[in-house]
mmCIF file of C-alpha atoms in Angstrom:
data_model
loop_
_atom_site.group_PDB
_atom_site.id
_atom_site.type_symbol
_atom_site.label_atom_id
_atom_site.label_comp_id
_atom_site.label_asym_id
_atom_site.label_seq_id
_atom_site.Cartn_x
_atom_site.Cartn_y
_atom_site.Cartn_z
ATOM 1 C CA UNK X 1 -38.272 -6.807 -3.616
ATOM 2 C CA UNK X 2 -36.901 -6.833 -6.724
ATOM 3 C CA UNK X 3 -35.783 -3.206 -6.543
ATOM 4 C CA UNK X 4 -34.132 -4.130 -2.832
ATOM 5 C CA UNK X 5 -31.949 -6.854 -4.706
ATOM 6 C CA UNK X 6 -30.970 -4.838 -7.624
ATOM 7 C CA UNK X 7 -30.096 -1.552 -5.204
ATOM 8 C CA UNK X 8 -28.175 -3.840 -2.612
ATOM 9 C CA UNK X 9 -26.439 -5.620 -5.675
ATOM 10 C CA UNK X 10 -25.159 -2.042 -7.123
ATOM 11 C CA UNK X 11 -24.104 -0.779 -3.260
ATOM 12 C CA UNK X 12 -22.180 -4.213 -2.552
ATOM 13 C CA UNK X 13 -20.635 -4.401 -6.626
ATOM 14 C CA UNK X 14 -19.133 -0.871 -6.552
ATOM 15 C CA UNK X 15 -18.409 -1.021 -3.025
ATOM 16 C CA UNK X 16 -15.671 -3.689 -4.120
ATOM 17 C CA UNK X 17 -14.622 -2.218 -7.179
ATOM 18 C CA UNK X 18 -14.021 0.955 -5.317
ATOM 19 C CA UNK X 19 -11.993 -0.832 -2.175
ATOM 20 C CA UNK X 20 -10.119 -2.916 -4.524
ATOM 21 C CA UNK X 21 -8.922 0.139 -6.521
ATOM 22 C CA UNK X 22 -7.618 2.129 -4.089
ATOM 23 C CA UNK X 23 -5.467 -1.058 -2.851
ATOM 24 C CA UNK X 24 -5.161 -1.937 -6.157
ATOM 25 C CA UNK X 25 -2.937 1.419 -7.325
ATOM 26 C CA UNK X 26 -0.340 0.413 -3.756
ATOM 27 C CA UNK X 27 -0.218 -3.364 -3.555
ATOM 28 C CA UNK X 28 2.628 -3.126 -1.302
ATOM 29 C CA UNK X 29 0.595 -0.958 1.373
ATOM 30 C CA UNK X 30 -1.568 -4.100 1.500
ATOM 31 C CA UNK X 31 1.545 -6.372 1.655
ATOM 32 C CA UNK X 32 3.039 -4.540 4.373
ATOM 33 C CA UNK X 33 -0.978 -5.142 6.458
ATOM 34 C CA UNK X 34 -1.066 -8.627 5.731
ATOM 35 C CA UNK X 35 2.563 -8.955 7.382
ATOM 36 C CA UNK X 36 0.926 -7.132 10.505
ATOM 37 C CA UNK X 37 -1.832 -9.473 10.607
ATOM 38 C CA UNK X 38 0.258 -12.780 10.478
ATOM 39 C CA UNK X 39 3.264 -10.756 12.497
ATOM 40 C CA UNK X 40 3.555 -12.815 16.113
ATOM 41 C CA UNK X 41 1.905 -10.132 17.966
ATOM 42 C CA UNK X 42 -1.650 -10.828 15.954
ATOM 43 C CA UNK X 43 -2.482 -13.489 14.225
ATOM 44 C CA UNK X 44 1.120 -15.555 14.811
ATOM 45 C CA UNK X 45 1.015 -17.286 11.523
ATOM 46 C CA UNK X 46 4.357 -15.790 10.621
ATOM 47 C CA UNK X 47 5.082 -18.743 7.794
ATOM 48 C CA UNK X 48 2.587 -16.604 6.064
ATOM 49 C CA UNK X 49 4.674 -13.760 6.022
ATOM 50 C CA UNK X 50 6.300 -14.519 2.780
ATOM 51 C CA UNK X 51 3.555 -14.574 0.695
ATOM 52 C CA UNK X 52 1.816 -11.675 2.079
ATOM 53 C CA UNK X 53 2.218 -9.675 -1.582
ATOM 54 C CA UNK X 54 0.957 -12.434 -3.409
ATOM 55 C CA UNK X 55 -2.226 -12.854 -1.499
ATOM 56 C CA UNK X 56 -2.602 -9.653 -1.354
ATOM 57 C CA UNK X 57 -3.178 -9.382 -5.237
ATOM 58 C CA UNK X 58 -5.231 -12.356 -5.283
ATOM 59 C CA UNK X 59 -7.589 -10.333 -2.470
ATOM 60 C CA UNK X 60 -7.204 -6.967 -4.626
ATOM 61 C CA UNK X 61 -7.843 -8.649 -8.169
ATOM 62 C CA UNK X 62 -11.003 -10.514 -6.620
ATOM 63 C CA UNK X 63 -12.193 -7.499 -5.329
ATOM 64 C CA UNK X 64 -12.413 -5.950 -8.141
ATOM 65 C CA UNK X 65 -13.447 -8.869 -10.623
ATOM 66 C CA UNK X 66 -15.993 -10.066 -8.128
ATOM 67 C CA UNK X 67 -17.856 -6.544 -8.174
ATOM 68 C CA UNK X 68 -17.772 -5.945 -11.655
ATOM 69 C CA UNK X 69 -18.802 -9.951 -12.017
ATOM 70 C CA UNK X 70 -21.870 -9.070 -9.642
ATOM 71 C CA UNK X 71 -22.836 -5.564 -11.498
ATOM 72 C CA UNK X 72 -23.185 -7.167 -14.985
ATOM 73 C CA UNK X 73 -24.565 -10.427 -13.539
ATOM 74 C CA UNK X 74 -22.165 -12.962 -14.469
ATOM 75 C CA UNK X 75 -22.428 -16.568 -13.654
ATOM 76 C CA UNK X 76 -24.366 -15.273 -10.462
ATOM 77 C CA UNK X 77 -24.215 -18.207 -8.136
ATOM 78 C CA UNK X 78 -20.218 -18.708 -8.602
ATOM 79 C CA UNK X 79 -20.184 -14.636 -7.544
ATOM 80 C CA UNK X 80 -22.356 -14.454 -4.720
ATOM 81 C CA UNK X 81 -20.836 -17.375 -3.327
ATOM 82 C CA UNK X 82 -17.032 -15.892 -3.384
ATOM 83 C CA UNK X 83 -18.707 -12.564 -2.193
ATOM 84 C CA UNK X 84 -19.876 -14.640 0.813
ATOM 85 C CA UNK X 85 -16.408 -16.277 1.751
ATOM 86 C CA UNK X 86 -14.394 -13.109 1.029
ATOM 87 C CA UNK X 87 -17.210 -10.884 3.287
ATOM 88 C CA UNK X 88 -17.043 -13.906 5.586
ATOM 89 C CA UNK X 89 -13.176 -13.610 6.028
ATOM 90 C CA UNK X 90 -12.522 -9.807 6.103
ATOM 91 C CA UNK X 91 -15.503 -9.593 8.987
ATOM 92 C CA UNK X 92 -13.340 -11.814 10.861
ATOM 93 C CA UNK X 93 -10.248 -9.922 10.230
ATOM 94 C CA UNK X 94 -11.763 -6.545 10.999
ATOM 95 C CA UNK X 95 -13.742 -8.026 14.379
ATOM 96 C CA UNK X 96 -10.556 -9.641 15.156
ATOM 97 C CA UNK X 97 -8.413 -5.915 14.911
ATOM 98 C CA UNK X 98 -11.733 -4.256 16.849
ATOM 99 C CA UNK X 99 -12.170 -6.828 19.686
ATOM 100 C CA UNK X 100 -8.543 -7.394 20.457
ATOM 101 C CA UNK X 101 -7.180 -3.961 19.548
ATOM 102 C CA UNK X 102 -4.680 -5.473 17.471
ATOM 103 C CA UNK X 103 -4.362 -3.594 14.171
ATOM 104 C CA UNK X 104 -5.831 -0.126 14.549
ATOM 105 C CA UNK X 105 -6.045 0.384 10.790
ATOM 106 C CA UNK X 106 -7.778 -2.859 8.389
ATOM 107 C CA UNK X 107 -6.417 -1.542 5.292
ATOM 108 C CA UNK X 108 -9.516 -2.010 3.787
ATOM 109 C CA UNK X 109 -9.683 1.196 1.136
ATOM 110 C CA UNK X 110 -5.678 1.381 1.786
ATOM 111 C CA UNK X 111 -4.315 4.764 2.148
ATOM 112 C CA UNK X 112 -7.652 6.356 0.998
ATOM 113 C CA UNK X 113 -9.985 6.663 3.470
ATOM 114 C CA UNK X 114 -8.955 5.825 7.431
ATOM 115 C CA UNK X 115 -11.537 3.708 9.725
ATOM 116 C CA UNK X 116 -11.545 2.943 13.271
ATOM 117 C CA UNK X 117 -11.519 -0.796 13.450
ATOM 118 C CA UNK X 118 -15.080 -0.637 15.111
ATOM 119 C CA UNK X 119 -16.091 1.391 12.144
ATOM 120 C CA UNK X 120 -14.600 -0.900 9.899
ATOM 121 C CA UNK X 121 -16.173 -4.154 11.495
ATOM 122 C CA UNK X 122 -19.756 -2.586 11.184
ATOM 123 C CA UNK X 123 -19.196 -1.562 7.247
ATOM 124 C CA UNK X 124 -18.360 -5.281 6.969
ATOM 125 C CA UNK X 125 -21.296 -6.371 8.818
ATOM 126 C CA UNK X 126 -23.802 -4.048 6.753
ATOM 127 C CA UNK X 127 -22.074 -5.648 3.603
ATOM 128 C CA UNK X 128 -22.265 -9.423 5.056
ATOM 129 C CA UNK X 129 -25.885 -8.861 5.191
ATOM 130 C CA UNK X 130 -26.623 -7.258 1.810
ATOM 131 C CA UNK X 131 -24.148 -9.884 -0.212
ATOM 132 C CA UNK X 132 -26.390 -12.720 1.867
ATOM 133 C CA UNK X 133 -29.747 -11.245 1.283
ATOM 134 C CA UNK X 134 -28.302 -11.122 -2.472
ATOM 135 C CA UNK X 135 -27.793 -14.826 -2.593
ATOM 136 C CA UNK X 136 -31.245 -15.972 -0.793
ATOM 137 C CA UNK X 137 -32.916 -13.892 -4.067
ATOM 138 C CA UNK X 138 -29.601 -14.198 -6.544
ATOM 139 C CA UNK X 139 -32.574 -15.594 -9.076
ATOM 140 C CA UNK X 140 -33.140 -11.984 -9.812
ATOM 141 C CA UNK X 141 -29.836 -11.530 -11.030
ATOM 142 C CA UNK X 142 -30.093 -11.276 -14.543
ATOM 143 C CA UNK X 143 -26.906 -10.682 -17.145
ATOM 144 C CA UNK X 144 -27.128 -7.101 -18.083
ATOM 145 C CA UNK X 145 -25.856 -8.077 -21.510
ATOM 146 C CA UNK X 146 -25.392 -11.385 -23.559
ATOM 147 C CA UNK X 147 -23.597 -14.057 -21.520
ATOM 148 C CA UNK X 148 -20.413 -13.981 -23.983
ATOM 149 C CA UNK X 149 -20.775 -10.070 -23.441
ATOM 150 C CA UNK X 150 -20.977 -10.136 -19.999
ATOM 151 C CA UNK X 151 -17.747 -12.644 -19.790
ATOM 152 C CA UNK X 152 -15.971 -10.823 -21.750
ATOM 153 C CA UNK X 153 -16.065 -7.535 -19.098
ATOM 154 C CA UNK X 154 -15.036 -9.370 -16.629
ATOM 155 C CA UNK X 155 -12.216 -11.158 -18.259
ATOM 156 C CA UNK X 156 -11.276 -7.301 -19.457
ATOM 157 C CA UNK X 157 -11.179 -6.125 -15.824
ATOM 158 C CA UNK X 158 -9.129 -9.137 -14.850
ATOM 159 C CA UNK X 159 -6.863 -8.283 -17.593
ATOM 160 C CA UNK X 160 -6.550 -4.547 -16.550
ATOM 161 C CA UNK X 161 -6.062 -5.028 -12.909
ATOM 162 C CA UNK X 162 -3.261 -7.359 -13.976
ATOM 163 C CA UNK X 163 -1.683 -4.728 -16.271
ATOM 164 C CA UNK X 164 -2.089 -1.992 -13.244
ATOM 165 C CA UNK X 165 -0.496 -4.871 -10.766
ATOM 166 C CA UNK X 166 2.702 -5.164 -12.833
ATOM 167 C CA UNK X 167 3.079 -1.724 -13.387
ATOM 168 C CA UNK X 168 2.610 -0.441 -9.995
ATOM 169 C CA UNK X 169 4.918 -3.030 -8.753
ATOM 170 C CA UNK X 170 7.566 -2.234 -11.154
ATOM 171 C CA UNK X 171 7.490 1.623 -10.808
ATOM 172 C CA UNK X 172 5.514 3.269 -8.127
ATOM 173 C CA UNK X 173 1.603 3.940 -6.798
ATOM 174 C CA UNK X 174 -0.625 5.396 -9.780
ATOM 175 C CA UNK X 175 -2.211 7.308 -7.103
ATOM 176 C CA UNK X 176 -0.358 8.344 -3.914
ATOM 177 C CA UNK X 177 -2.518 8.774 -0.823
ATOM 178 C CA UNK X 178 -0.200 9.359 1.246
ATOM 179 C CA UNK X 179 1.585 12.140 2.867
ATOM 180 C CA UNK X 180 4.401 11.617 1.343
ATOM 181 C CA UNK X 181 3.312 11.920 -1.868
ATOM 182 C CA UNK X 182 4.922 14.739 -4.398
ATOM 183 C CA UNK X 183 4.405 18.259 -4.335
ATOM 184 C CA UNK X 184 3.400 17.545 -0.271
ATOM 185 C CA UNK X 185 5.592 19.163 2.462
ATOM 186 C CA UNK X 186 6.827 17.284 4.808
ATOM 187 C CA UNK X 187 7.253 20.310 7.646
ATOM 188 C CA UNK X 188 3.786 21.300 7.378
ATOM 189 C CA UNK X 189 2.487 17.314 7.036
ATOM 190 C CA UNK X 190 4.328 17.235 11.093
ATOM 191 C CA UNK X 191 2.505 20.800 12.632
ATOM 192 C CA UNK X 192 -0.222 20.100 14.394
ATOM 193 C CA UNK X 193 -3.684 21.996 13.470
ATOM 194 C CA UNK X 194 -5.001 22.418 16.967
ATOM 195 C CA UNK X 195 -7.868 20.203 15.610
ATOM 196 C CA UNK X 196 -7.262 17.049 18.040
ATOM 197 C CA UNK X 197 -5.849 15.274 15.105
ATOM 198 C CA UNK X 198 -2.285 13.394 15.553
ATOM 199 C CA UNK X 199 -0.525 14.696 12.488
ATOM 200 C CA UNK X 200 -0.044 12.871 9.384
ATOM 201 C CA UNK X 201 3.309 12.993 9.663
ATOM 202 C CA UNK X 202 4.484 12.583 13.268
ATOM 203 C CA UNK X 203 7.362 9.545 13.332
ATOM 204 C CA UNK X 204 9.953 11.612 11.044
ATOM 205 C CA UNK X 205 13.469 12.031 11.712
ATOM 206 C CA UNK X 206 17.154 11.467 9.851
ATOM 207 C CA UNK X 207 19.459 10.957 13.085
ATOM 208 C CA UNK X 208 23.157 10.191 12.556
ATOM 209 C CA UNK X 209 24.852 8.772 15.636
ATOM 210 C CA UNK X 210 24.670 11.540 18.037
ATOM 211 C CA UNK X 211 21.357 13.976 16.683
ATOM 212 C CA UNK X 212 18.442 14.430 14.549
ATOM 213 C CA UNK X 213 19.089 16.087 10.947
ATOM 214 C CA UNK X 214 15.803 16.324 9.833
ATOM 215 C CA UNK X 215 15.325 19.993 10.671
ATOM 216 C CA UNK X 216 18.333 20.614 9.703
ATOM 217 C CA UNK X 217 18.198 18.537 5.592
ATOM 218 C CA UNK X 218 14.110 20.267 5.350
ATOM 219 C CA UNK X 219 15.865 23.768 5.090
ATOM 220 C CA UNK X 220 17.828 22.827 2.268
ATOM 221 C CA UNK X 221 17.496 23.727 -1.695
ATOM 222 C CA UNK X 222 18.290 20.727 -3.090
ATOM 223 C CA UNK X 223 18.172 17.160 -1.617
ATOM 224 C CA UNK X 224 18.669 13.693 -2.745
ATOM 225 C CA UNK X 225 17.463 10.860 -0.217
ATOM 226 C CA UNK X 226 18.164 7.279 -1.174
ATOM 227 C CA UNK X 227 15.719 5.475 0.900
ATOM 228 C CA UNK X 228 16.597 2.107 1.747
ATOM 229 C CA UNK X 229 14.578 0.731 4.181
ATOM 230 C CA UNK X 230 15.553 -2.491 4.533
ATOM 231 C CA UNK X 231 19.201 -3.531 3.799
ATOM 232 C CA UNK X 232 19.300 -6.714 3.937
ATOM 233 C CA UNK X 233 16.146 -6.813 1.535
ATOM 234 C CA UNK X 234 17.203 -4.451 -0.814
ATOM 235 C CA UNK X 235 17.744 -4.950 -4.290
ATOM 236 C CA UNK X 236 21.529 -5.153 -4.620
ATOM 237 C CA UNK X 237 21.846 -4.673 -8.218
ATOM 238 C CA UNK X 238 20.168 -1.281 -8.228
ATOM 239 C CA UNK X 239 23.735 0.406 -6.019
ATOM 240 C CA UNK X 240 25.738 0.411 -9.243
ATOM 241 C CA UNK X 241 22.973 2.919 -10.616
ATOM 242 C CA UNK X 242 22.733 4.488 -6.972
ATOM 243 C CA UNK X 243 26.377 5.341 -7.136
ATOM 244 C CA UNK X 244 26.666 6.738 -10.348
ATOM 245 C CA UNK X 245 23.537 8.810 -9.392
ATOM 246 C CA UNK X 246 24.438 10.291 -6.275
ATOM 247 C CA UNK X 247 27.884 11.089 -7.675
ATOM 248 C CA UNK X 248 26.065 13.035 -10.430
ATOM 249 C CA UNK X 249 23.727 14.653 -7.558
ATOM 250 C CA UNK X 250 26.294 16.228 -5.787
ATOM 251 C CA UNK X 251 28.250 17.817 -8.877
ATOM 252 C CA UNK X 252 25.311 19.502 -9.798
ATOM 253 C CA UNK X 253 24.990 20.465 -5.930
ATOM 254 C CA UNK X 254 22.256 18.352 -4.043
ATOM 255 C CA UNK X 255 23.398 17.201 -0.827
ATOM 256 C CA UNK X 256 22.919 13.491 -0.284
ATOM 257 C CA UNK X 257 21.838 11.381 1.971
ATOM 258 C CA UNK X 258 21.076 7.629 2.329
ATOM 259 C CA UNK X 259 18.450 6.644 4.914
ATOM 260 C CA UNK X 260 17.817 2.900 6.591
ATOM 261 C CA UNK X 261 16.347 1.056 9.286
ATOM 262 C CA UNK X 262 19.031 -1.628 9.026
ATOM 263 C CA UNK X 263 22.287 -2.341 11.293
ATOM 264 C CA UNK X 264 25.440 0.030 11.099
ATOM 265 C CA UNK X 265 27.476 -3.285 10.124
ATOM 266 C CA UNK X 266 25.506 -3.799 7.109
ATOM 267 C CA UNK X 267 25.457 -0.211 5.764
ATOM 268 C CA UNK X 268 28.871 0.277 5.956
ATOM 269 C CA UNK X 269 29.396 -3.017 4.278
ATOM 270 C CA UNK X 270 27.308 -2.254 1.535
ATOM 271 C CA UNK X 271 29.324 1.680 1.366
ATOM 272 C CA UNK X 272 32.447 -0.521 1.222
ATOM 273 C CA UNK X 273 31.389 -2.921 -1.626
ATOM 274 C CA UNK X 274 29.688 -0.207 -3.889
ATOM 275 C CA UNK X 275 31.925 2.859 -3.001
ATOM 276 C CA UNK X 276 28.633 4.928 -1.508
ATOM 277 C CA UNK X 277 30.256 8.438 -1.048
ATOM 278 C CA UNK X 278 27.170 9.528 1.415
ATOM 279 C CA UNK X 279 26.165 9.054 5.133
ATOM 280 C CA UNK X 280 23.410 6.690 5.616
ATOM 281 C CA UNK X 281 20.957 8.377 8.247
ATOM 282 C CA UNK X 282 18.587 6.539 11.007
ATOM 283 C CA UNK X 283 14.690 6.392 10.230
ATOM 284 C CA UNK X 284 12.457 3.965 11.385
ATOM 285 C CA UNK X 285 10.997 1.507 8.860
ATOM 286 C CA UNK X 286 7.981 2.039 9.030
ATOM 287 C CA UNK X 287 7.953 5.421 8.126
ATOM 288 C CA UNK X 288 10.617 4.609 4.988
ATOM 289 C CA UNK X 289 8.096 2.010 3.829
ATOM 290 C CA UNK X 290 5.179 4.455 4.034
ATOM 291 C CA UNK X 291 7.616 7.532 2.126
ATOM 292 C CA UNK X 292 8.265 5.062 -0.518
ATOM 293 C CA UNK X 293 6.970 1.590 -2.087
ATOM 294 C CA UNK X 294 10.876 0.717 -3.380
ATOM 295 C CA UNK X 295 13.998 -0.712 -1.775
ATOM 296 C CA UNK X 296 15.932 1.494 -2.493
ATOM 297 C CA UNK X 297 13.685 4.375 -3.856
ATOM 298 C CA UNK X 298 15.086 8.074 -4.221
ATOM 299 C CA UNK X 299 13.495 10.906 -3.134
ATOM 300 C CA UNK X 300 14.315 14.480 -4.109
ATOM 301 C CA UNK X 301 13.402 17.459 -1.798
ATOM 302 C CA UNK X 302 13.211 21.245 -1.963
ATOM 303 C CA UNK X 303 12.863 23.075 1.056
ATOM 304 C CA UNK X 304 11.135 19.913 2.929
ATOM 305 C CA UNK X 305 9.024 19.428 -0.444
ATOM 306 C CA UNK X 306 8.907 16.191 -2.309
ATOM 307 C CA UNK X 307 9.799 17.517 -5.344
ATOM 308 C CA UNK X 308 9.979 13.966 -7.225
ATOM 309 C CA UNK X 309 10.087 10.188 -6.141
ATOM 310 C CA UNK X 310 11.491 6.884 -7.945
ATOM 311 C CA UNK X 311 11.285 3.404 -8.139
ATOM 312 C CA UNK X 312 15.518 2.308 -8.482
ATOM 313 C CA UNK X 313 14.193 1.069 -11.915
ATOM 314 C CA UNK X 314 13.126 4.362 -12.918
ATOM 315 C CA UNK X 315 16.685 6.285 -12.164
ATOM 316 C CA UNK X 316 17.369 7.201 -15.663
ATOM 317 C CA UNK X 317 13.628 9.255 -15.034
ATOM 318 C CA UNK X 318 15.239 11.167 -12.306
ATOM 319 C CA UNK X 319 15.761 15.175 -13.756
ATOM 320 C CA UNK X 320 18.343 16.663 -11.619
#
C-alpha cells in the first residue's frame, strides 16, 4: 500500500507541475479559455470575463505550488485538500465541454499537447481518483526533508512562477507552442498532409476591402505586420513607438502592414490621431490572438516565415 500512495503521489505531483508549466510560460492562452468558458454561449457568467487573467494565474501558480507541495510532502492535509477542490472543479469544467460540446479544447496543458474533451474528462477522472485515494492514506505522506526545508521549496517555486508570470506577461511566451511561433512557416503550417488532420493553420487571411492579401504579403522578402487585434483594447501609448517603427521599416524596405479585427471607424481614427502611414488589413481575432500574446505585437516575415516577434514593449529589440 504504501508503495501505491507514494507512486500515485509522484504521478498526480508532476502531473501538475507539468500542466501548470506549459500554461504557465502563455498565461494569456489560458485567459483567452477562461473568457470562452464564462462567454454567453457556455457557462454565461460573462461578469467573470474581466478577471479571466487573474484567475487564470491563481489556477496556474496553484498548479504548480500544489504539486511540488505534494512531492516534498508539505503540510499534507492543507495539499491534498486543495488538490481535491481544484480536481473537483476542472472535472466539472472538462465534463461540462465533453457532455455539452461546448469548448472542444480544455486548455488543460495549453498549447502543448491537444485533447478531445472526452479524453480530457477521463485524465481528470483517473486523477480525481488517485488525489482521493491520496487523502484516505495522506498519513503516509511524510516530508522528504526537514519541515523548514520542505517550506522553503515551495515558497521558492511560488516565487519563481511569480517571476516567470511577470515576465511572460510583460514580453512574450518563454516557450511558443504554437504555430506561429518563429522560425515556423506559415504557408506550409496551412497545406494539408493528406493525413486526415485539419491543418494547424487553416483560419489565415489579410483581406483589404475587396480581396485576400495573404498569398500575395507570404511571397514577400521582407515584412513588417503590426498586429493589433483588438482596437479598442489596445495599448494606446505603444502607436508613438509603432509609428516611428514602421516609418523606419519601410526606409530600409519592408513593406508594412497593420492587421485588426476591429471596426473600419476605429482604425482609421486611430491612423488619423497617430499619423499610421500603412493599411490596416482584415483578420479574424482569434487567429491574431493565437499569432501573438500583445496588443499591438509586431511580427516580421520572410517569405511567409516568422522571422522574429515582439511584445510593443520590446520595439527597441526589433533588428531590422
Amino acid at each position: 500500500m504504501k508503495i501505491l500512495i507514494q507512486l500515485a503521489r509522484i504521478i498526480v505531483g508532476t502531473l501538475f507541475i507539468f500542466s501548470g508549466f506549459v500554461k504557465l510560460v502563455d498565461p494569456i492562452g489560458s485567459q483567452y479559455k477562461f473568457e470562452e468558458y464564462f462567454s454567453e454561449g457556455v457557462l454565461n457568467l460573462e461578469f467573470l470575463i474581466p478577471y479571466a487573467l487573474p484567475f487564470a494565474i491563481f489556477l496556474i501558480i496553484a498548479e504548480i505550488v500544489l504539486g511540488v507541495a505534494l512531492l516534498v510532502g508539505w503540510k499534507a492535509k492543507f495539499t491534498i485538500n486543495s488538490l481535491k477542490l481544484m480536481i473537483v472543479f476542472f472535472l466539472f469544467l472538462t465534463w461540462y465541454s465533453a457532455y455539452f460540446n461546448k469548448v472542444t479544447d480544455c486548455g488543460c496543458f495549453g498549447d502543448a499537447i491537444k485533447l478531445t474533451p472526452w479524453q480530457t474528462f477521463s485524465k481528470d477522472v483517473i486523477l480525481t481518483f488517485l488525489i482521493f485515494f491520496i487523502g484516505k492514506y495522506k498519513t503516509h505522506i511524510k516530508p522528504i526533508l526537514s519541515k523548514n526545508n520542505n517550506g522553503l521549496i515551495v515558497f521558492i517555486s511560488l516565487g519563481i512562477s511569480s517571476i516567470i508570470t511577470w515576465y511572460v506577461l510583460t514580453n512574450l511566451p518563454i516557450i511558443d507552442f504554437r504555430p506561429y511561433a518563429i522560425g515556423n512557416n506559415i504557408p506550409d503550417g496551412m497545406t494539408y498532409k493528406n493525413d486526415g488532420k485539419i491543418p494547424p493553420i487553416h483560419d489565415f487571411f489579410l483581406e483589404d476591402a475587396q480581396n485576400d492579401l495573404a498569398p500575395e504579403i507570404l511571397k514577400m522578402d521582407k515584412v513588417l505586420l503590426i498586429i493589433m487585434p483588438s482596437l479598442e483594447k489596445s495599448e494606446f501609448s505603444a502607436f508613438p513607438d509603432i509609428k516611428n517603427l514602421a516609418d523606419n521599416a519601410k526606409r530600409n524596405g519592408y513593406s508594412v502592414y497593420g492587421v485588426s479585427a476591429s471596426f473600419s471607424e476605429i482604425i482609421t481614427l486611430t491612423q488619423k490621431r497617430y499619423e499610421l502611414d500603412f493599411e490596416v488589413l482584415f483578420c479574424d481575432e482569434t487567429t491574431l490572438k493565437t499569432m501573438i500574446r500583445a496588443n499591438p505585437g509586431i511580427i516580421i516575415l520572410n517569405k511567409g516565415t516568422i522571422v522574429d516577434k515582439k511584445n510593443w514593449r520590446n520595439i527597441n529589440k526589433l533588428a531590422l
